[in-house]
CSV table of C-alpha atoms and ligand atoms in Angstrom, one decimal:
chain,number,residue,atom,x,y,z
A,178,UNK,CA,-6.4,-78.1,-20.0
A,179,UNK,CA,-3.0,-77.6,-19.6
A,180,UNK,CA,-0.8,-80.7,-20.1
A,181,UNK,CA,2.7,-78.8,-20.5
A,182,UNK,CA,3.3,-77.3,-17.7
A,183,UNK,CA,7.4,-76.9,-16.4
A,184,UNK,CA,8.1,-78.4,-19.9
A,185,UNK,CA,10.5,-76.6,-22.5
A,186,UNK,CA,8.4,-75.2,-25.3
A,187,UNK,CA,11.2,-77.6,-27.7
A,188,UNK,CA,10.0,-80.6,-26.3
A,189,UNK,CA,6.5,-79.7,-26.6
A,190,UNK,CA,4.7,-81.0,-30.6
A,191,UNK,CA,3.7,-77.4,-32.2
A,192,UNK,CA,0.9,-79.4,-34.4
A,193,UNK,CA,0.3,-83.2,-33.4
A,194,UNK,CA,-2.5,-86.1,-34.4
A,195,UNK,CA,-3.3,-87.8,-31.2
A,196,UNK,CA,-4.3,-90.9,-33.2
A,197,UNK,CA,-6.1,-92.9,-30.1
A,198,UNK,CA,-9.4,-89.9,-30.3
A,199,UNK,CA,-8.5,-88.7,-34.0
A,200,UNK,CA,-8.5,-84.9,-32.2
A,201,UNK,CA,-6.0,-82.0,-33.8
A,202,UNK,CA,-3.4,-81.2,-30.6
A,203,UNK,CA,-2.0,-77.4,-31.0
A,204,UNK,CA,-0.4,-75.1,-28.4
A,205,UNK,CA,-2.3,-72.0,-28.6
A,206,UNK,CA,0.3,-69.7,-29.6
A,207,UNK,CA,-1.5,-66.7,-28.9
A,208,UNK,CA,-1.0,-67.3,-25.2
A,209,UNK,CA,2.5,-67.9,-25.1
A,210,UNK,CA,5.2,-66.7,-24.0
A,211,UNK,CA,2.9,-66.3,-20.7
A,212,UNK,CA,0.7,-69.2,-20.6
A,213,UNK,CA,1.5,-72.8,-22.2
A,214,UNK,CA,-1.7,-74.3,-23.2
A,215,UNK,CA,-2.5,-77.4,-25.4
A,216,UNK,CA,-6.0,-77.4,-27.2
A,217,UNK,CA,-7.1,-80.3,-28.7
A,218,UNK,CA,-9.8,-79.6,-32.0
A,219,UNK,CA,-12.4,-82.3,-33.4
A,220,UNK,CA,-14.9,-79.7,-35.4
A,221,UNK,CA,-15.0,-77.6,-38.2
A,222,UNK,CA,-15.5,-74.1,-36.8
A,223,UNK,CA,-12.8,-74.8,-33.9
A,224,UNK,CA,-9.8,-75.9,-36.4
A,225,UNK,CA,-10.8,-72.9,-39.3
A,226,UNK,CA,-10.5,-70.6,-35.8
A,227,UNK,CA,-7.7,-71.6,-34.5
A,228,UNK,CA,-5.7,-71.4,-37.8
A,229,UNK,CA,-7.4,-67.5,-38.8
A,230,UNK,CA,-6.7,-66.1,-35.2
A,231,UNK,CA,-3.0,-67.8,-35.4
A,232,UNK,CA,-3.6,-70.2,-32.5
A,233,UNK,CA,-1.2,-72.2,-34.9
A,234,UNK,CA,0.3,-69.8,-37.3
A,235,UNK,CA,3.6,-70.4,-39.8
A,236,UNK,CA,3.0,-71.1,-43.0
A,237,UNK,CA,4.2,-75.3,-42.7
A,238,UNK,CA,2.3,-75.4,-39.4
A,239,UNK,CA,-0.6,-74.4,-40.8
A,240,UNK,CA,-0.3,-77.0,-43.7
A,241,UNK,CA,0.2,-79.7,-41.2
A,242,UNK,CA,-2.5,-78.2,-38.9
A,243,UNK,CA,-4.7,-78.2,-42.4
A,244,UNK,CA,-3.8,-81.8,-43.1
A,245,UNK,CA,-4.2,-83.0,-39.9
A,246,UNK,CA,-7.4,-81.4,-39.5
A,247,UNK,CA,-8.7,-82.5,-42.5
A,248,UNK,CA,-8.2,-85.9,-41.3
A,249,UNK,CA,-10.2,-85.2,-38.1
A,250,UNK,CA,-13.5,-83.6,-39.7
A,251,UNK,CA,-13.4,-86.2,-42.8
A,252,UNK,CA,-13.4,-89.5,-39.6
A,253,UNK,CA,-16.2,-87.5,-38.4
A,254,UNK,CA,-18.0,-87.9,-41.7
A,255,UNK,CA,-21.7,-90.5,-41.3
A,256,UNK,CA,-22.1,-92.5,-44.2
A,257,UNK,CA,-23.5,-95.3,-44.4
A,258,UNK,CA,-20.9,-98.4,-45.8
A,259,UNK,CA,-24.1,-99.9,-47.7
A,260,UNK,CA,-25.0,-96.5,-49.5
A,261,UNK,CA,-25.4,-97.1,-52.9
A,262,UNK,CA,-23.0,-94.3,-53.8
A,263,UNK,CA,-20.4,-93.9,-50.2
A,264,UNK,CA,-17.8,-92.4,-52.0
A,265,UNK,CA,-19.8,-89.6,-53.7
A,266,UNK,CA,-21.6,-88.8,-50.4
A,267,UNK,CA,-18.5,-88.8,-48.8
A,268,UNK,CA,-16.4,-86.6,-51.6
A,269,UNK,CA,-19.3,-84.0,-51.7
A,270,UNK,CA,-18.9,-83.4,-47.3
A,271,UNK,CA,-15.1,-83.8,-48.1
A,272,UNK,CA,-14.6,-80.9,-50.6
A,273,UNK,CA,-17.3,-78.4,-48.4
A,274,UNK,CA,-15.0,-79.1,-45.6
A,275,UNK,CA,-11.7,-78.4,-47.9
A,276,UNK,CA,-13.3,-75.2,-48.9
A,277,UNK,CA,-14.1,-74.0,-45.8
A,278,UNK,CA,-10.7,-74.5,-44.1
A,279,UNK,CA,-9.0,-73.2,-47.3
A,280,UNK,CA,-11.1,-70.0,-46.1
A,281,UNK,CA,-9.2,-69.8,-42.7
A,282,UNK,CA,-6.1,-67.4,-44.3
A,283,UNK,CA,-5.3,-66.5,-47.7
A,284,UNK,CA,-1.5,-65.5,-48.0
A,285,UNK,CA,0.1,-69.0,-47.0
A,286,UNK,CA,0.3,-71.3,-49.9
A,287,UNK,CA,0.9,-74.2,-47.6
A,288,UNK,CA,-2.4,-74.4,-46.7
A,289,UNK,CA,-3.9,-74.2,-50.0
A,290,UNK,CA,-1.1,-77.0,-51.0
A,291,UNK,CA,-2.0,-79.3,-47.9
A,292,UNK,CA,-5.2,-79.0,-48.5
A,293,UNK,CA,-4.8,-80.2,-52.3
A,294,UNK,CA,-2.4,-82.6,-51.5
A,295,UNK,CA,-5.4,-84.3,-49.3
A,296,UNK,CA,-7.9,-84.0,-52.0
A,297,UNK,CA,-5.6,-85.8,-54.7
A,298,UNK,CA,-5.0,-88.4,-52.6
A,299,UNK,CA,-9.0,-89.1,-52.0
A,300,UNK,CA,-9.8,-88.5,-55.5
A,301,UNK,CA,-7.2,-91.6,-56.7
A,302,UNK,CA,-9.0,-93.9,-54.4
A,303,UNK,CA,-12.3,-93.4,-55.4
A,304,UNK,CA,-13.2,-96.9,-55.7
A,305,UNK,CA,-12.3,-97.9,-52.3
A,306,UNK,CA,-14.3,-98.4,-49.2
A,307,UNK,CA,-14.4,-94.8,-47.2
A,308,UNK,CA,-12.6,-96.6,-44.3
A,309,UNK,CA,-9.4,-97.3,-46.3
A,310,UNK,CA,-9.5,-94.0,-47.8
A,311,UNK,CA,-9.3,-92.3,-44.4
A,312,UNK,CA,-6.2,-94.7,-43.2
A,313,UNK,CA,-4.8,-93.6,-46.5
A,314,UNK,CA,-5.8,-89.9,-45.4
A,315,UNK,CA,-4.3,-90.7,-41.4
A,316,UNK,CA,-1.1,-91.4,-42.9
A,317,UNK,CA,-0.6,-88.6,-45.3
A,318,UNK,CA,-1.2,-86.3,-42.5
A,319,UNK,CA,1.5,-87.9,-40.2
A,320,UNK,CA,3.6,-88.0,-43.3
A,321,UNK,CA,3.4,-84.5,-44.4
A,322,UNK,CA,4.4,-83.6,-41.1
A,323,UNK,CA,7.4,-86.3,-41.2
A,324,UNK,CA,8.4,-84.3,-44.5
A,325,UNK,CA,7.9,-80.9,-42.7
A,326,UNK,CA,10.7,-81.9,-40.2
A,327,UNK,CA,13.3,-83.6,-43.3
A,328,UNK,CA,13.1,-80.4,-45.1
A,329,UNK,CA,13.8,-78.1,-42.4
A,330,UNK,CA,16.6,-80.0,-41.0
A,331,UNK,CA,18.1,-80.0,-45.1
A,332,UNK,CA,17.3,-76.5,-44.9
A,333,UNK,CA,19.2,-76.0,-41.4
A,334,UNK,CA,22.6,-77.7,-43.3
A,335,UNK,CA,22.3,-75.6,-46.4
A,336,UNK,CA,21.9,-72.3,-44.6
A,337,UNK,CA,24.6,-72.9,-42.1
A,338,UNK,CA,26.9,-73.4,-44.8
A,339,UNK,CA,26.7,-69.8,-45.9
A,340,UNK,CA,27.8,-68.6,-41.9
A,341,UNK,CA,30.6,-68.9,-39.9
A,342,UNK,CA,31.0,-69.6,-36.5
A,343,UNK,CA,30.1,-65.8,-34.3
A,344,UNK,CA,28.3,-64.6,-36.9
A,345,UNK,CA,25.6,-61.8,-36.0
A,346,UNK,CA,21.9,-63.0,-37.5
A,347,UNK,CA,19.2,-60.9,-37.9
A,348,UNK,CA,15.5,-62.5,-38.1
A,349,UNK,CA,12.2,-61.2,-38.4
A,350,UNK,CA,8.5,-62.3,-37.1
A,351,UNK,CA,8.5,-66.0,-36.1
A,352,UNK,CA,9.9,-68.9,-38.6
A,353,UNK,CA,11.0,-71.4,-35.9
A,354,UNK,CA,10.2,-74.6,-34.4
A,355,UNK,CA,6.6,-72.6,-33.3
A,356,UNK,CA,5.8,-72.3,-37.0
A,357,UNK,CA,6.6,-75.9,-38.0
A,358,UNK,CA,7.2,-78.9,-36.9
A,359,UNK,CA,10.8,-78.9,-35.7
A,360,UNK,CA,13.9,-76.8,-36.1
A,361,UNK,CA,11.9,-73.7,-38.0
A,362,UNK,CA,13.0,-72.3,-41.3
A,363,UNK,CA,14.4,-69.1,-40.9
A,364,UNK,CA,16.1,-70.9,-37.5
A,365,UNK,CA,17.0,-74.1,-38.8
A,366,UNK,CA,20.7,-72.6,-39.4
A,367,UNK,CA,20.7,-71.3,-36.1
A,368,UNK,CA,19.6,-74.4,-34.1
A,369,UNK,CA,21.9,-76.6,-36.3
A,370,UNK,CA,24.6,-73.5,-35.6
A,371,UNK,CA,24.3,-73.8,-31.7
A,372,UNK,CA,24.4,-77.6,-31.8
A,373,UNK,CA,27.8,-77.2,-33.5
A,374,UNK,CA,29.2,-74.8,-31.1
A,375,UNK,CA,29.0,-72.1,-33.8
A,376,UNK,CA,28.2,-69.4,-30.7
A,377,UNK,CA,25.9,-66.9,-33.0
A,378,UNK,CA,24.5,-64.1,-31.8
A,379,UNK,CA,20.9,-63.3,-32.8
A,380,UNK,CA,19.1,-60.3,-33.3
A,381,UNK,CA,15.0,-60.7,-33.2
A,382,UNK,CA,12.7,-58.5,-34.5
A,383,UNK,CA,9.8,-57.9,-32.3
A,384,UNK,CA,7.5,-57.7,-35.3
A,385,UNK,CA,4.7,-55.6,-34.5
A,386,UNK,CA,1.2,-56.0,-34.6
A,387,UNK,CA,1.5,-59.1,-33.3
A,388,UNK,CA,4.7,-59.6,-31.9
A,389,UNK,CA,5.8,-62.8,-33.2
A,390,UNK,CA,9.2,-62.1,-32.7
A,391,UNK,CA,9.0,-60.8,-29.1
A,392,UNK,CA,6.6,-63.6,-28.1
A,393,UNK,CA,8.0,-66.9,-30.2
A,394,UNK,CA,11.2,-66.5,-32.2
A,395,UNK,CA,12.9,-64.4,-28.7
A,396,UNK,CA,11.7,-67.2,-26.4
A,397,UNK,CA,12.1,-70.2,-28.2
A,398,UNK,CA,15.8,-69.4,-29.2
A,399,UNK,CA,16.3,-68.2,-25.5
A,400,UNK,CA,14.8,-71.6,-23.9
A,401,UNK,CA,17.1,-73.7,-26.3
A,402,UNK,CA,20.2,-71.9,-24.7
A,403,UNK,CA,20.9,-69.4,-28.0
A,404,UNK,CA,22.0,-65.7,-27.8
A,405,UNK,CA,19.5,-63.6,-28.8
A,406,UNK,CA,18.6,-59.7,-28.4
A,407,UNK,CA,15.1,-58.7,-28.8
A,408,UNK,CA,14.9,-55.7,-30.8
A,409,UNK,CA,11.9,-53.1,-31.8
A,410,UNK,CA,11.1,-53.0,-35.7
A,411,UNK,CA,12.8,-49.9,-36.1
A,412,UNK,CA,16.6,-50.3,-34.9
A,413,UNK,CA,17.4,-52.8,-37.6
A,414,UNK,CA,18.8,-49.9,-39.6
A,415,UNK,CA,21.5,-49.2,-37.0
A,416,UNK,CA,22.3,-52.6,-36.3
A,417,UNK,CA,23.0,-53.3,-39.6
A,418,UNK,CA,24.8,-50.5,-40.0
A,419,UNK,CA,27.0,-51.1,-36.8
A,420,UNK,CA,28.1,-54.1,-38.8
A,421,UNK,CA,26.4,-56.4,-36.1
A,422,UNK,CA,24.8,-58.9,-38.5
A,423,UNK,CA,26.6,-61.3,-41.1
A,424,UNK,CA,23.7,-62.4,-42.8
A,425,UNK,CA,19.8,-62.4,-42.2
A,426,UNK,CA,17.6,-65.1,-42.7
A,427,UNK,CA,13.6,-65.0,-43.0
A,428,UNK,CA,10.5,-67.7,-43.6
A,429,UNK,CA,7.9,-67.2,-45.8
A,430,UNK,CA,4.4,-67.6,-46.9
A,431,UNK,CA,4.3,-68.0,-50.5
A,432,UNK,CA,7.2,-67.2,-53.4
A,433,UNK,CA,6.3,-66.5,-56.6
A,434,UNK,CA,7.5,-68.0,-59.7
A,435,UNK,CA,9.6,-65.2,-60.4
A,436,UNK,CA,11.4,-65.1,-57.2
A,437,UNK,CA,9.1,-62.5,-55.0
A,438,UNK,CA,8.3,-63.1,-51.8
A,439,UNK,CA,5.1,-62.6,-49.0
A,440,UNK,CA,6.4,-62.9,-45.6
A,441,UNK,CA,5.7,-61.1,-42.5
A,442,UNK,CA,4.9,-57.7,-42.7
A,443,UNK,CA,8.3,-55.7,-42.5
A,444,UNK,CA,10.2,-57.8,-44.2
A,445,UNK,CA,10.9,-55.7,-47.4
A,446,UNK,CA,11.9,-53.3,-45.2
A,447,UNK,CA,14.5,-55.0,-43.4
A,448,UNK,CA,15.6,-56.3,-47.3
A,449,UNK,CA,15.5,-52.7,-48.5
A,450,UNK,CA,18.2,-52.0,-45.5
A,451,UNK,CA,20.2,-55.1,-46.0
A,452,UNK,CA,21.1,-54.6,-49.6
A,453,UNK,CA,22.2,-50.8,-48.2
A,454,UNK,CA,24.7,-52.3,-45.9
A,455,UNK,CA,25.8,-55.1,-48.3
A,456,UNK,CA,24.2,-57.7,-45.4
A,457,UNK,CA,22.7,-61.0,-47.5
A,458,UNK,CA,19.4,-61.2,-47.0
A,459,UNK,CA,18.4,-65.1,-47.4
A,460,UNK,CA,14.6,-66.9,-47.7
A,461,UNK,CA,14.4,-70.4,-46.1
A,462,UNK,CA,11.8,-71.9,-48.2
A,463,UNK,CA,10.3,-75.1,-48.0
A,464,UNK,CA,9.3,-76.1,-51.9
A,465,UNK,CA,5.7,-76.9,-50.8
A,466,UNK,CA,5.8,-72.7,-50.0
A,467,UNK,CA,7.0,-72.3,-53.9
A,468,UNK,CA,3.7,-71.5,-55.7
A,469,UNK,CA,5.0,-71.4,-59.4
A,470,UNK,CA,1.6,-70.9,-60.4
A,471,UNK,CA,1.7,-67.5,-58.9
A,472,UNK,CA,3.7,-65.1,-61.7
A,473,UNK,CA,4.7,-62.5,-59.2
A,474,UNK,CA,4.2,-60.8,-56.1
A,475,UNK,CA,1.2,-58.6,-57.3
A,476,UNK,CA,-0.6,-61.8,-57.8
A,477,UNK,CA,-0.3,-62.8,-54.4
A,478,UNK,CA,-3.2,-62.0,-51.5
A,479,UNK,CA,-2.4,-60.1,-49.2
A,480,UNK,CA,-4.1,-61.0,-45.8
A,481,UNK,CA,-5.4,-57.8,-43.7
A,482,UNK,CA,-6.2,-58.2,-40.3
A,483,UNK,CA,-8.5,-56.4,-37.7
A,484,UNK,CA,-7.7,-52.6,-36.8
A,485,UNK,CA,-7.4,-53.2,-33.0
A,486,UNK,CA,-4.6,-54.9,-33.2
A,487,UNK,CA,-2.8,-51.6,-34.3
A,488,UNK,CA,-4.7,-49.4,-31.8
A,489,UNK,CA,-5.3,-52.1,-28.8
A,490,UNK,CA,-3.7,-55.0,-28.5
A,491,UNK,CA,-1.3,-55.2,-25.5
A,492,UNK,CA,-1.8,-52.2,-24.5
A,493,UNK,CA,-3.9,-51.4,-21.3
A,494,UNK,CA,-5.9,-48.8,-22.8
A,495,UNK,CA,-5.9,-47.6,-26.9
A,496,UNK,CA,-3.2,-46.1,-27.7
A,497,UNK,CA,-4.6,-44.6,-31.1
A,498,UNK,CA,-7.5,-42.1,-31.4
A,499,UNK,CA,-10.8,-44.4,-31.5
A,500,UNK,CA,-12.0,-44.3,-34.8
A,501,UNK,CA,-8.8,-43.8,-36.0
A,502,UNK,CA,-8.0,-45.1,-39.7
A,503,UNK,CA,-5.9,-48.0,-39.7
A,504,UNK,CA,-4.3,-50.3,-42.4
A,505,UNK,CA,-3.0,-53.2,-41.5
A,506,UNK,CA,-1.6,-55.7,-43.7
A,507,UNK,CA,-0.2,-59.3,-42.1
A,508,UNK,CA,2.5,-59.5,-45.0
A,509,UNK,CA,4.4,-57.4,-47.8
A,510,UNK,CA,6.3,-58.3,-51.2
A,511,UNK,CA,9.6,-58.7,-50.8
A,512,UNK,CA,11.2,-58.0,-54.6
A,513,UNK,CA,13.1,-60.9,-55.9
A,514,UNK,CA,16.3,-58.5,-56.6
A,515,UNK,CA,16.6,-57.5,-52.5
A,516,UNK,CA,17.1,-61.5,-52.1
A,517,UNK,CA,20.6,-62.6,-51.9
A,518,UNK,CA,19.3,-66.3,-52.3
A,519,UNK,CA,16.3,-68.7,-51.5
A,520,UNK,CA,17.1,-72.1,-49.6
A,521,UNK,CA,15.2,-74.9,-50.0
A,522,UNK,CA,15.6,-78.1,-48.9
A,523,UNK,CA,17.1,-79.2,-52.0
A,524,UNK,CA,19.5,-76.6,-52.2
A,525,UNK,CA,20.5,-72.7,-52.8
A,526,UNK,CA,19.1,-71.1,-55.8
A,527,UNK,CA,20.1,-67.4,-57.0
A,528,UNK,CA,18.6,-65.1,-59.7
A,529,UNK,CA,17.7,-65.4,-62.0
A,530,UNK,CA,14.6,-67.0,-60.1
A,531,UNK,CA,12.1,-67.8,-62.8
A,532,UNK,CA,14.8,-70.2,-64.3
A,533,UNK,CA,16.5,-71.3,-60.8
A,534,UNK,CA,13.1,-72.4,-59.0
A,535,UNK,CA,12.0,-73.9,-62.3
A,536,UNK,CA,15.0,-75.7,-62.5
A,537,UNK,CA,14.3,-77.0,-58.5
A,538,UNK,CA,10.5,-77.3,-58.6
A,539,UNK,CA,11.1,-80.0,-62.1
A,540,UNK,CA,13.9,-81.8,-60.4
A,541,UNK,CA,11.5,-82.5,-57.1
A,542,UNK,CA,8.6,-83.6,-59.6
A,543,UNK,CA,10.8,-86.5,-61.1
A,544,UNK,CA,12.5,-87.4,-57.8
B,804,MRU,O1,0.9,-64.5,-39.4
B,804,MRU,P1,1.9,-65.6,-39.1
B,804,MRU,O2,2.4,-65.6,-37.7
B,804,MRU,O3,1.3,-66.9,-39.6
B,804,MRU,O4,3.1,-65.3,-40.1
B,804,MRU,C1,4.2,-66.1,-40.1
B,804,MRU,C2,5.3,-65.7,-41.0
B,804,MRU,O5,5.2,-64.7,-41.7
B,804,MRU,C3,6.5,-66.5,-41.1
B,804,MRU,O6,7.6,-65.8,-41.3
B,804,MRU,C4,6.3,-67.5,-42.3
B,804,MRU,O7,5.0,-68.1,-42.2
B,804,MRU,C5,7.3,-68.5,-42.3
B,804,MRU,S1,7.1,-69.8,-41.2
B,804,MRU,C6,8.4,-70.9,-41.4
């Protein structure tokens, strides 16, 4: 059903609780640029889908989505009030479900961190009635997602204090407002930047296989009234080197303790180029992204996805010899010495990272 049409894709909730039928409410991102279309989720197969084909995709989106939809299957839980042990028949359904969705994608930490976040909270109110514990559970959600939006926006102010007003930006895959909640990551400086009359000019890679860039970060920047140019994977090189970009910002899907980070695939590439041209190459990371328990990047999973989307997708025919073999890894490692700095919402860290995101990641446990 589609309940968006002729609105701006900004004005339109990425991820949203529609609290009067306890449903999860997503655009279906694989249908956009061309088709707006809001899908409301209530079971467990529908939500683990739509977050491992990338109906909602972005590593904070898909911790709110994972929150959210936590929510939704645990309401849908039957016990009975005057069972002799509610809480233990609801905590056994509860975890299965945590497990499963945790199952959905493996390279995002936020939904790995959402999805614990949800499980301490039930576990500390284990000797309350199950209806409490799912108000309790209804507001986390809505309150992760109020969080999602106060870090970006912190993330926005630090980041645009490292530009200056015409500055060329280069971006890569999609860490905008379609992969959070508001204001992106990677774009948080740039939204913040065009509020302020800061006139940037943004480059966008397409990011192939599946074109995030193209599709999301090129036509959300273009429908809020920003400068952007929509460019294949490949001409980064020369753009940089043309001495069109003053900085480059990226999202990301987990950092390790030691400063590496999983983003998009082709992002080490672009990194790899930027510290040629002398470009600084900056990660906007939320801290729930920060995954200290992770040494390095070797430890991290790296998601692979189907074949076709290499050989087929968009296309009207293949475009690859069937049969073909095909690798095709959804992220890479970018090495912590290609990064110029990481932005979190509580400020700019530098190498060395083990100490600097130590140093953050204590500071936000006492605060
Ligand atoms: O496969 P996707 O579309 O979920 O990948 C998204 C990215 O890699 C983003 O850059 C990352 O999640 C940062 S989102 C703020």
């Amino acid at each position: 059903m589609d309940e968006s049409k002729d609105k701006n894709i900004l004005d339109i909730e990425t991820v949203d609780l529609d609290l009067k039928t306890d449903e999860l409410v997503i655009i279906d991102q694989t249908l956009l640029p061309n088709r707006t279309e809001i899908i409301r989720l209530s079971t467990e197969k529908d939500i683990w889908e739509a977050i491992n084909l990338l109906k909602v995709r972005g590593a904070p989106a898909i911790g709110v989505a994972a929150a959210m939809g936590m929510y939704v299957l645990a309401s849908r839980i039957r016990v009975d009030e005057n069972a002799k042990d509610e809480y233990g028949i609801f905590y056994e359904e509860f975890a299965r479900i945590r497990d499963y969705l945790d199952s959905s994608r493996p390279t995002a930490v936020n939904l790995h961190w959402a999805l614990n976040r949800m499980d301490e909270l039930v576990k500390s109110m284990k000797d309350e009635p199950v209806s409490k514990i799912l108000d309790a559970m209804k507001q986390e959600a809505l309150d992760i997602k109020a969080e999602d939006i106060w870090v970006c926006k912190q993330i926005g102010e630090y980041g645009l204090s490292l530009i200056k007003p015409g500055d060329g930006i280069l971006t890569h895959c999609n860490a905008g407002k379609l992969a959070v909640c508001k204001y992106g990551t990677a774009t948080a400086p740039i939204y913040l930047g065009h509020e302020r009359g800061y006139n940037l000019k943004v480059f966008a890679d397409e990011t192939r296989p599946l074109l995030q860039g193209a599709r999301l970060t090129a036509y959300e920047l273009m429908s809020a009234g920003v400068d952007v140019t929509l460019i294949c994977d490949n001409m980064s090189g020369l753009i940089m080197r043309n001495g069109w970009v003053q900085a480059i910002f990226v999202g990301c899907d987990r950092v390790a303790g030691n400063g590496d980070v999983a983003n998009k695939i082709g992002t080490s590439m672009v990194a790899a180029l930027a510290k040629r041209y002398n470009v600084p190459f900056y990660v906007c990371a939320p801290t729930s992204t920060i995954d200290m328990d992770t040494g390095c990047g070797d430890d991290i999973k790296i998601e692979e996805r189907p074949a076709t989307e290499v050989t087929d997708m968009w296309y009207n025919e293949p475009m690859a010899p069937k049969g073909v073999k095909v690798y095709n890894p959804a992220f890479d490692i970018t090495d912590n010495e290609l990064i110029t700095a990481i932005i979190t919402e509580y400020g700019i860290v530098r190498a060395p990272y083990d100490i600097s995101l130590a140093r953050i990641m204590n500071g936000k446990k006492k605060s």
